[in-house]
């Protein structure tokens, strides 16, 4: 499961390159309205904590954290299973 989540994060990280295009000013004209629209488009895509790019970065981070948590949980479960197997084996040795 962690590998699948890592793969999703890799695909999302590749999508970050699409935002490089959005860093450029969009030429909508020279009127005040066109300039305002161009600025607003750029801010929406790139320039605020709630922008599309920032949300994608947060999504990638969440996926990476989730994959790490799954791996840690799997290691913990594996260790407990090994301890329980040893305990059961030793308990069987003590039976008459």
N, CA, C and O atoms as a Tinker XYZ file with bonds, in Angstrom:
   384  protein
     1  N      0.824000   -1.185000    0.000000    73     2
     2  CA     0.000000    0.000000    0.000000    64     1     3
     3  C      0.873000    1.256000    0.000000    63     2     4     5
     4  O      0.571000    2.223000   -0.699000    81     3
     5  N      1.947000    1.241000    0.778000    73     3     6
     6  CA     2.835000    2.403000    0.823000    64     5     7
     7  C      3.445000    2.676000   -0.549000    63     6     8     9
     8  O      3.595000    3.832000   -0.943000    81     7
     9  N      3.795000    1.624000   -1.270000    73     7    10
    10  CA     4.366000    1.801000   -2.609000    64     9    11
    11  C      3.351000    2.442000   -3.561000    63    10    12    13
    12  O      3.716000    3.270000   -4.396000    81    11
    13  N      2.090000    2.063000   -3.434000    73    11    14
    14  CA     1.049000    2.661000   -4.277000    64    13    15
    15  C      0.887000    4.144000   -3.964000    63    14    16    17
    16  O      0.740000    4.969000   -4.867000    81    15
    17  N      0.917000    4.468000   -2.686000    73    15    18
    18  CA     0.783000    5.875000   -2.297000    64    17    19
    19  C      2.001000    6.666000   -2.749000    63    18    20    21
    20  O      1.874000    7.813000   -3.179000    81    19
    21  N      3.187000    6.057000   -2.653000    73    19    22
    22  CA     4.395000    6.713000   -3.175000    64    21    23
    23  C      4.257000    7.002000   -4.665000    63    22    24    25
    24  O      4.657000    8.067000   -5.135000    81    23
    25  N      3.693000    6.056000   -5.403000    73    23    26
    26  CA     3.517000    6.239000   -6.850000    64    25    27
    27  C      2.562000    7.402000   -7.143000    63    26    28    29
    28  O      2.783000    8.168000   -8.081000    81    27
    29  N      1.519000    7.529000   -6.352000    73    27    30
    30  CA     0.586000    8.652000   -6.518000    64    29    31
    31  C      1.312000    9.968000   -6.237000    63    30    32    33
    32  O      1.121000   10.952000   -6.952000    81    31
    33  N      2.137000    9.983000   -5.203000    73    31    34
    34  CA     2.893000   11.194000   -4.867000    64    33    35
    35  C      3.858000   11.566000   -5.981000    63    34    36    37
    36  O      4.025000   12.745000   -6.290000    81    35
    37  N      4.489000   10.579000   -6.581000    73    35    38
    38  CA     5.421000   10.838000   -7.693000    64    37    39
    39  C      4.666000   11.461000   -8.867000    63    38    40    41
    40  O      5.135000   12.427000   -9.468000    81    39
    41  N      3.498000   10.906000   -9.191000    73    39    42
    42  CA     2.700000   11.474000  -10.289000    64    41    43
    43  C      2.275000   12.907000   -9.967000    63    42    44    45
    44  O      2.304000   13.779000  -10.836000    81    43
    45  N      1.886000   13.142000   -8.731000    73    43    46
    46  CA     1.481000   14.496000   -8.337000    64    45    47
    47  C      2.668000   15.450000   -8.408000    63    46    48    49
    48  O      2.522000   16.594000   -8.838000    81    47
    49  N      3.841000   14.986000   -7.989000    73    47    50
    50  CA     5.038000   15.831000   -8.045000    64    49    51
    51  C      5.364000   16.206000   -9.495000    63    50    52    53
    52  O      5.798000   17.326000   -9.765000    81    51
    53  N      5.156000   15.277000  -10.419000    73    51    54
    54  CA     5.391000   15.579000  -11.838000    64    53    55
    55  C      4.439000   16.666000  -12.326000    63    54    56    57
    56  O      4.779000   17.446000  -13.215000    81    55
    57  N      3.259000   16.712000  -11.744000    73    55    58
    58  CA     2.282000   17.729000  -12.160000    64    57    59
    59  C      2.675000   19.133000  -11.706000    63    58    60    61
    60  O      2.171000   20.123000  -12.237000    81    59
    61  N      3.558000   19.219000  -10.741000    73    59    62
    62  CA     4.010000   20.539000  -10.299000    64    61    63
    63  C      4.649000   21.326000  -11.439000    63    62    64    65
    64  O      4.610000   22.556000  -11.448000    81    63
    65  N      5.235000   20.615000  -12.397000    73    63    66
    66  CA     5.902000   21.336000  -13.492000    64    65    67
    67  C      4.904000   22.120000  -14.339000    63    66    68    69
    68  O      5.292000   23.076000  -15.010000    81    67
    69  N      3.641000   21.741000  -14.321000    73    67    70
    70  CA     2.637000   22.487000  -15.078000    64    69    71
    71  C      2.455000   23.896000  -14.519000    63    70    72    73
    72  O      2.016000   24.799000  -15.231000    81    71
    73  N      2.791000   24.078000  -13.260000    73    71    74
    74  CA     2.634000   25.395000  -12.656000    64    73    75
    75  C      3.722000   26.360000  -13.096000    63    74    76    77
    76  O      3.563000   27.574000  -12.961000    81    75
    77  N      4.825000   25.837000  -13.620000    73    75    78
    78  CA     5.872000   26.729000  -14.139000    64    77    79
    79  C      5.301000   27.631000  -15.230000    63    78    80    81
    80  O      5.644000   28.810000  -15.313000    81    79
    81  N      4.443000   27.078000  -16.049000    73    79    82
    82  CA     3.800000   27.858000  -17.106000    64    81    83
    83  C      2.944000   28.978000  -16.512000    63    82    84    85
    84  O      2.855000   30.075000  -17.064000    81    83
    85  N      2.321000   28.675000  -15.380000    73    83    86
    86  CA     1.426000   29.655000  -14.764000    64    85    87
    87  C      2.168000   30.784000  -14.062000    63    86    88    89
    88  O      1.565000   31.796000  -13.704000    81    87
    89  N      3.477000   30.615000  -13.865000    73    87    90
    90  CA     4.265000   31.686000  -13.257000    64    89    91
    91  C      4.445000   32.864000  -14.214000    63    90    92    93
    92  O      4.775000   33.972000  -13.789000    81    91
    93  N      4.229000   32.624000  -15.484000    73    91    94
    94  CA     4.375000   33.679000  -16.472000    64    93    95
    95  C      3.115000   34.542000  -16.473000    63    94    96    97
    96  O      2.017000   34.071000  -16.177000    81    95
    97  N      3.300000   35.791000  -16.808000    73    95    98
    98  CA     2.134000   36.664000  -16.926000    64    97    99
    99  C      1.328000   36.272000  -18.155000    63    98   100   101
   100  O      1.875000   35.990000  -19.221000    81    99
   101  N      0.019000   36.262000  -17.976000    73    99   102
   102  CA    -0.882000   35.972000  -19.086000    64   101   103
   103  C     -1.204000   37.293000  -19.776000    63   102   104   105
   104  O     -1.647000   38.243000  -19.130000    81   103
   105  N     -0.986000   37.352000  -21.056000    73   103   106
   106  CA    -1.222000   38.593000  -21.810000    64   105   107
   107  C     -2.687000   38.640000  -22.245000    63   106   108   109
   108  O     -3.094000   38.030000  -23.234000    81   107
   109  N     -3.445000   39.379000  -21.473000    73   107   110
   110  CA    -4.858000   39.533000  -21.797000    64   109   111
   111  C     -5.154000   40.898000  -22.393000    63   110   112   113
   112  O     -6.290000   41.195000  -22.763000    81   111
   113  N     -4.156000   41.695000  -22.479000    73   111   114
   114  CA    -4.333000   43.054000  -22.989000    64   113   115
   115  C     -3.701000   44.048000  -22.047000    63   114   116   117
   116  O     -3.093000   43.671000  -21.044000    81   115
   117  N     -3.843000   45.314000  -22.368000    73   115   118
   118  CA    -3.193000   46.353000  -21.565000    64   117   119
   119  C     -4.190000   47.200000  -20.784000    63   118   120   121
   120  O     -3.791000   48.112000  -20.060000    81   119
   121  N     -5.456000   46.913000  -20.919000    73   119   122
   122  CA    -6.447000   47.688000  -20.178000    64   121   123
   123  C     -6.350000   47.355000  -18.686000    63   122   124   125
   124  O     -5.841000   46.294000  -18.325000    81   123
   125  N     -6.820000   48.228000  -17.839000    73   123   126
   126  CA    -6.789000   47.946000  -16.400000    64   125   127
   127  C     -7.519000   46.653000  -16.028000    63   126   128   129
   128  O     -7.080000   45.925000  -15.137000    81   127
   129  N     -8.613000   46.374000  -16.700000    73   127   130
   130  CA    -9.367000   45.145000  -16.438000    64   129   131
   131  C     -8.537000   43.924000  -16.839000    63   130   132   133
   132  O     -8.473000   42.952000  -16.086000    81   131
   133  N     -7.907000   43.960000  -18.005000    73   131   134
   134  CA    -7.091000   42.838000  -18.467000    64   133   135
   135  C     -5.905000   42.610000  -17.539000    63   134   136   137
   136  O     -5.570000   41.468000  -17.226000    81   135
   137  N     -5.275000   43.684000  -17.103000    73   135   138
   138  CA    -4.142000   43.553000  -16.186000    64   137   139
   139  C     -4.577000   42.980000  -14.843000    63   138   140   141
   140  O     -3.873000   42.159000  -14.255000    81   139
   141  N     -5.719000   43.409000  -14.369000    73   139   142
   142  CA    -6.253000   42.883000  -13.106000    64   141   143
   143  C     -6.593000   41.405000  -13.240000    63   142   144   145
   144  O     -6.305000   40.615000  -12.341000    81   143
   145  N     -7.201000   41.032000  -14.354000    73   143   146
   146  CA    -7.543000   39.620000  -14.583000    64   145   147
   147  C     -6.286000   38.759000  -14.653000    63   146   148   149
   148  O     -6.254000   37.669000  -14.083000    81   147
   149  N     -5.260000   39.230000  -15.337000    73   147   150
   150  CA    -4.011000   38.480000  -15.453000    64   149   151
   151  C     -3.378000   38.286000  -14.079000    63   150   152   153
   152  O     -2.903000   37.200000  -13.747000    81   151
   153  N     -3.379000   39.356000  -13.287000    73   151   154
   154  CA    -2.812000   39.261000  -11.940000    64   153   155
   155  C     -3.613000   38.276000  -11.086000    63   154   156   157
   156  O     -3.036000   37.470000  -10.356000    81   155
   157  N     -4.927000   38.343000  -11.179000    73   155   158
   158  CA    -5.783000   37.458000  -10.382000    64   157   159
   159  C     -5.605000   35.997000  -10.796000    63   158   160   161
   160  O     -5.598000   35.108000   -9.945000    81   159
   161  N     -5.464000   35.750000  -12.081000    73   159   162
   162  CA    -5.231000   34.380000  -12.555000    64   161   163
   163  C     -3.944000   33.813000  -11.967000    63   162   164   165
   164  O     -3.900000   32.668000  -11.519000    81   163
   165  N     -2.916000   34.624000  -11.977000    73   163   166
   166  CA    -1.616000   34.176000  -11.456000    64   165   167
   167  C     -1.690000   33.923000   -9.949000    63   166   168   169
   168  O     -1.159000   32.926000   -9.460000    81   167
   169  N     -2.342000   34.814000   -9.223000    73   167   170
   170  CA    -2.483000   34.653000   -7.775000    64   169   171
   171  C     -3.275000   33.388000   -7.460000    63   170   172   173
   172  O     -2.916000   32.640000   -6.551000    81   171
   173  N     -4.336000   33.151000   -8.197000    73   171   174
   174  CA    -5.152000   31.975000   -7.962000    64   173   175
   175  C     -4.364000   30.689000   -8.196000    63   174   176   177
   176  O     -4.511000   29.719000   -7.452000    81   175
   177  N     -3.548000   30.688000   -9.206000    73   175   178
   178  CA    -2.772000   29.496000   -9.540000    64   177   179
   179  C     -1.563000   29.316000   -8.645000    63   178   180   181
   180  O     -1.223000   28.190000   -8.282000    81   179
   181  N     -0.903000   30.417000   -8.283000    73   179   182
   182  CA     0.406000   30.294000   -7.667000    64   181   183
   183  C      0.627000   31.083000   -6.390000    63   182   184   185
   184  O      1.495000   30.718000   -5.597000    81   183
   185  N     -0.116000   32.137000   -6.163000    73   183   186
   186  CA     0.373000   33.134000   -5.247000    64   185   187
   187  C     -0.183000   33.203000   -3.839000    63   186   188   189
   188  O      0.145000   34.144000   -3.116000    81   187
   189  N     -0.982000   32.285000   -3.420000    73   187   190
   190  CA    -1.530000   32.376000   -2.070000    64   189   191
   191  C     -1.444000   31.019000   -1.387000    63   190   192   193
   192  O     -1.229000   29.999000   -2.042000    81   191
   193  N     -1.612000   31.010000   -0.067000    73   191   194
   194  CA    -1.600000   29.733000    0.646000    64   193   195
   195  C     -2.745000   28.802000    0.239000    63   194   196   197
   196  O     -2.688000   27.602000    0.506000    81   195
   197  N     -3.766000   29.336000   -0.395000    73   195   198
   198  CA    -4.878000   28.489000   -0.844000    64   197   199
   199  C     -4.865000   28.278000   -2.357000    63   198   200   201
   200  O     -5.847000   27.807000   -2.932000    81   199
   201  N     -3.745000   28.630000   -2.999000    73   199   202
   202  CA    -3.664000   28.492000   -4.452000    64   201   203
   203  C     -3.608000   27.014000   -4.850000    63   202   204   205
   204  O     -3.355000   26.137000   -4.024000    81   203
   205  N     -3.846000   26.773000   -6.105000    73   203   206
   206  CA    -3.839000   25.402000   -6.631000    64   205   207
   207  C     -2.477000   24.743000   -6.424000    63   206   208   209
   208  O     -2.404000   23.576000   -6.040000    81   207
   209  N     -1.408000   25.480000   -6.676000    73   207   210
   210  CA    -0.065000   24.912000   -6.505000    64   209   211
   211  C      0.190000   24.532000   -5.050000    63   210   212   213
   212  O      0.680000   23.441000   -4.757000    81   211
   213  N     -0.145000   25.436000   -4.157000    73   211   214
   214  CA     0.079000   25.174000   -2.731000    64   213   215
   215  C     -0.724000   23.960000   -2.270000    63   214   216   217
   216  O     -0.230000   23.153000   -1.483000    81   215
   217  N     -1.948000   23.828000   -2.748000    73   215   218
   218  CA    -2.754000   22.657000   -2.387000    64   217   219
   219  C     -2.142000   21.372000   -2.923000    63   218   220   221
   220  O     -2.189000   20.337000   -2.258000    81   219
   221  N     -1.571000   21.429000   -4.112000    73   219   222
   222  CA    -0.910000   20.246000   -4.663000    64   221   223
   223  C      0.325000   19.882000   -3.839000    63   222   224   225
   224  O      0.582000   18.704000   -3.589000    81   223
   225  N      1.076000   20.874000   -3.425000    73   223   226
   226  CA     2.252000   20.625000   -2.585000    64   225   227
   227  C      1.827000   19.993000   -1.255000    63   226   228   229
   228  O      2.465000   19.051000   -0.785000    81   227
   229  N      0.765000   20.502000   -0.654000    73   227   230
   230  CA     0.260000   19.931000    0.596000    64   229   231
   231  C     -0.242000   18.504000    0.399000    63   230   232   233
   232  O     -0.049000   17.653000    1.267000    81   231
   233  N     -0.878000   18.243000   -0.723000    73   231   234
   234  CA    -1.360000   16.900000   -1.058000    64   233   235
   235  C     -0.187000   15.925000   -1.168000    63   234   236   237
   236  O     -0.252000   14.806000   -0.659000    81   235
   237  N      0.875000   16.354000   -1.831000    73   235   238
   238  CA     2.069000   15.516000   -1.980000    64   237   239
   239  C      2.663000   15.215000   -0.608000    63   238   240   241
   240  O      3.011000   14.070000   -0.320000    81   239
   241  N      2.779000   16.229000    0.234000    73   239   242
   242  CA     3.329000   16.045000    1.582000    64   241   243
   243  C      2.475000   15.072000    2.388000    63   242   244   245
   244  O      3.006000   14.213000    3.091000    81   243
   245  N      1.162000   15.203000    2.288000    73   243   246
   246  CA     0.264000   14.300000    3.010000    64   245   247
   247  C      0.431000   12.862000    2.526000    63   246   248   249
   248  O      0.422000   11.929000    3.329000    81   247
   249  N      0.582000   12.684000    1.218000    73   247   250
   250  CA     0.798000   11.339000    0.678000    64   249   251
   251  C      2.109000   10.751000    1.183000    63   250   252   253
   252  O      2.163000    9.579000    1.556000    81   251
   253  N      3.162000   11.560000    1.197000    73   251   254
   254  CA     4.464000   11.081000    1.680000    64   253   255
   255  C      4.396000   10.722000    3.160000    63   254   256   257
   256  O      4.964000    9.714000    3.580000    81   255
   257  N      3.708000   11.534000    3.949000    73   255   258
   258  CA     3.554000   11.239000    5.376000    64   257   259
   259  C      2.730000    9.969000    5.595000    63   258   260   261
   260  O      3.039000    9.161000    6.470000    81   259
   261  N      1.684000    9.807000    4.793000    73   259   262
   262  CA     0.850000    8.608000    4.902000    64   261   263
   263  C      1.643000    7.356000    4.560000    63   262   264   265
   264  O      1.534000    6.352000    5.264000    81   263
   265  N      2.427000    7.393000    3.510000    73   263   266
   266  CA     3.255000    6.244000    3.128000    64   265   267
   267  C      4.239000    5.908000    4.248000    63   266   268   269
   268  O      4.452000    4.735000    4.555000    81   267
   269  N      4.834000    6.924000    4.855000    73   267   270
   270  CA     5.771000    6.692000    5.959000    64   269   271
   271  C      5.056000    6.070000    7.157000    63   270   272   273
   272  O      5.596000    5.174000    7.806000    81   271
   273  N      3.853000    6.538000    7.450000    73   271   274
   274  CA     3.082000    5.978000    8.569000    64   273   275
   275  C      2.703000    4.522000    8.302000    63   274   276   277
   276  O      2.736000    3.694000    9.212000    81   275
   277  N      2.348000    4.213000    7.069000    73   275   278
   278  CA     2.010000    2.834000    6.722000    64   277   279
   279  C      3.227000    1.935000    6.900000    63   278   280   281
   280  O      3.116000    0.829000    7.429000    81   279
   281  N      4.382000    2.408000    6.461000    73   279   282
   282  CA     5.613000    1.622000    6.620000    64   281   283
   283  C      5.948000    1.401000    8.095000    63   282   284   285
   284  O      6.327000    0.299000    8.491000    81   283
   285  N      5.808000    2.444000    8.898000    73   283   286
   286  CA     6.090000    2.318000   10.333000    64   285   287
   287  C      5.122000    1.341000   10.988000    63   286   288   289
   288  O      5.521000    0.517000   11.810000    81   287
   289  N      3.866000    1.436000   10.623000    73   287   290
   290  CA     2.863000    0.525000   11.163000    64   289   291
   291  C      3.151000   -0.919000   10.748000    63   290   292   293
   292  O      3.010000   -1.844000   11.547000    81   291
   293  N      3.550000   -1.095000    9.508000    73   291   294
   294  CA     3.865000   -2.449000    9.026000    64   293   295
   295  C      5.068000   -3.025000    9.781000    63   294   296   297
   296  O      5.074000   -4.202000   10.141000    81   295
   297  N      6.090000   -2.185000   10.017000    73   295   298
   298  CA     7.254000   -2.651000   10.787000    64   297   299
   299  C      6.846000   -3.032000   12.200000    63   298   300   301
   300  O      7.284000   -4.056000   12.724000    81   299
   301  N      6.012000   -2.212000   12.812000    73   299   302
   302  CA     5.545000   -2.474000   14.172000    64   301   303
   303  C      4.756000   -3.782000   14.221000    63   302   304   305
   304  O      4.955000   -4.600000   15.119000    81   303
   305  N      3.871000   -3.970000   13.264000    73   303   306
   306  CA     3.079000   -5.201000   13.208000    64   305   307
   307  C      3.980000   -6.411000   12.992000    63   306   308   309
   308  O      3.781000   -7.452000   13.617000    81   307
   309  N      4.950000   -6.283000   12.129000    73   307   310
   310  CA     5.881000   -7.385000   11.862000    64   309   311
   311  C      6.663000   -7.740000   13.126000    63   310   312   313
   312  O      6.847000   -8.918000   13.429000    81   311
   313  N      7.122000   -6.733000   13.860000    73   311   314
   314  CA     7.859000   -6.981000   15.097000    64   313   315
   315  C      6.979000   -7.660000   16.142000    63   314   316   317
   316  O      7.419000   -8.588000   16.821000    81   315
   317  N      5.741000   -7.200000   16.269000    73   315   318
   318  CA     4.820000   -7.823000   17.229000    64   317   319
   319  C      4.497000   -9.257000   16.831000    63   318   320   321
   320  O      4.412000  -10.134000   17.690000    81   319
   321  N      4.321000   -9.498000   15.556000    73   319   322
   322  CA     4.066000  -10.861000   15.092000    64   321   323
   323  C      5.241000  -11.776000   15.416000    63   322   324   325
   324  O      5.053000  -12.918000   15.834000    81   323
   325  N      6.455000  -11.263000   15.219000    73   323   326
   326  CA     7.646000  -12.062000   15.533000    64   325   327
   327  C      7.733000  -12.337000   17.034000    63   326   328   329
   328  O      8.062000  -13.450000   17.443000    81   327
   329  N      7.438000  -11.322000   17.858000    73   327   330
   330  CA     7.449000  -11.510000   19.307000    64   329   331
   331  C      6.397000  -12.521000   19.738000    63   330   332   333
   332  O      6.665000  -13.378000   20.580000    81   331
   333  N      5.206000  -12.426000   19.169000    73   331   334
   334  CA     4.137000  -13.367000   19.509000    64   333   335
   335  C      4.477000  -14.783000   19.062000    63   334   336   337
   336  O      4.172000  -15.744000   19.769000    81   335
   337  N      5.095000  -14.923000   17.913000    73   335   338
   338  CA     5.498000  -16.248000   17.438000    64   337   339
   339  C      6.531000  -16.859000   18.377000    63   338   340   341
   340  O      6.468000  -18.047000   18.691000    81   339
   341  N      7.471000  -16.049000   18.818000    73   339   342
   342  CA     8.485000  -16.531000   19.768000    64   341   343
   343  C      7.830000  -16.924000   21.083000    63   342   344   345
   344  O      8.147000  -17.970000   21.648000    81   343
   345  N      6.928000  -16.098000   21.567000    73   343   346
   346  CA     6.220000  -16.384000   22.814000    64   345   347
   347  C      5.432000  -17.686000   22.710000    63   346   348   349
   348  O      5.467000  -18.513000   23.621000    81   347
   349  N      4.723000  -17.865000   21.598000    73   347   350
   350  CA     3.958000  -19.105000   21.408000    64   349   351
   351  C      4.865000  -20.324000   21.302000    63   350   352   353
   352  O      4.542000  -21.388000   21.830000    81   351
   353  N      5.973000  -20.176000   20.638000    73   351   354
   354  CA     6.934000  -21.278000   20.518000    64   353   355
   355  C      7.480000  -21.647000   21.888000    63   354   356   357
   356  O      7.555000  -22.824000   22.240000    81   355
   357  N      7.864000  -20.628000   22.662000    73   355   358
   358  CA     8.402000  -20.885000   23.995000    64   357   359
   359  C      7.349000  -21.447000   24.934000    63   358   360   361
   360  O      7.660000  -22.280000   25.785000    81   359
   361  N      6.110000  -21.003000   24.789000    73   359   362
   362  CA     5.017000  -21.524000   25.617000    64   361   363
   363  C      4.802000  -23.009000   25.318000    63   362   364   365
   364  O      4.563000  -23.806000   26.225000    81   363
   365  N      4.887000  -23.361000   24.057000    73   363   366
   366  CA     4.726000  -24.770000   23.661000    64   365   367
   367  C      5.823000  -25.643000   24.224000    63   366   368   369
   368  O      5.590000  -26.812000   24.528000    81   367
   369  N      7.014000  -25.095000   24.369000    73   367   370
   370  CA     8.125000  -25.865000   24.931000    64   369   371
   371  C      7.906000  -26.158000   26.405000    63   370   372   373
   372  O      8.405000  -27.159000   26.921000    81   371
   373  N      7.173000  -25.304000   27.081000    73   371   374
   374  CA     6.942000  -25.463000   28.519000    64   373   375
   375  C      5.798000  -26.410000   28.830000    63   374   376   377
   376  O      5.633000  -26.798000   29.986000    81   375
   377  N      5.008000  -26.794000   27.847000    73   375   378
   378  CA     3.869000  -27.682000   28.090000    64   377   379
   379  C      4.354000  -29.092000   28.325000    63   378   380   381
   380  O      5.324000  -29.528000   27.705000    81   379
   381  N      3.668000  -29.837000   29.242000    73   379   382
   382  CA     4.075000  -31.227000   29.514000    64   381   383
   383  C      3.770000  -32.161000   28.390000    63   382   384
   384  O      4.057000  -33.354000   28.483000    81   383
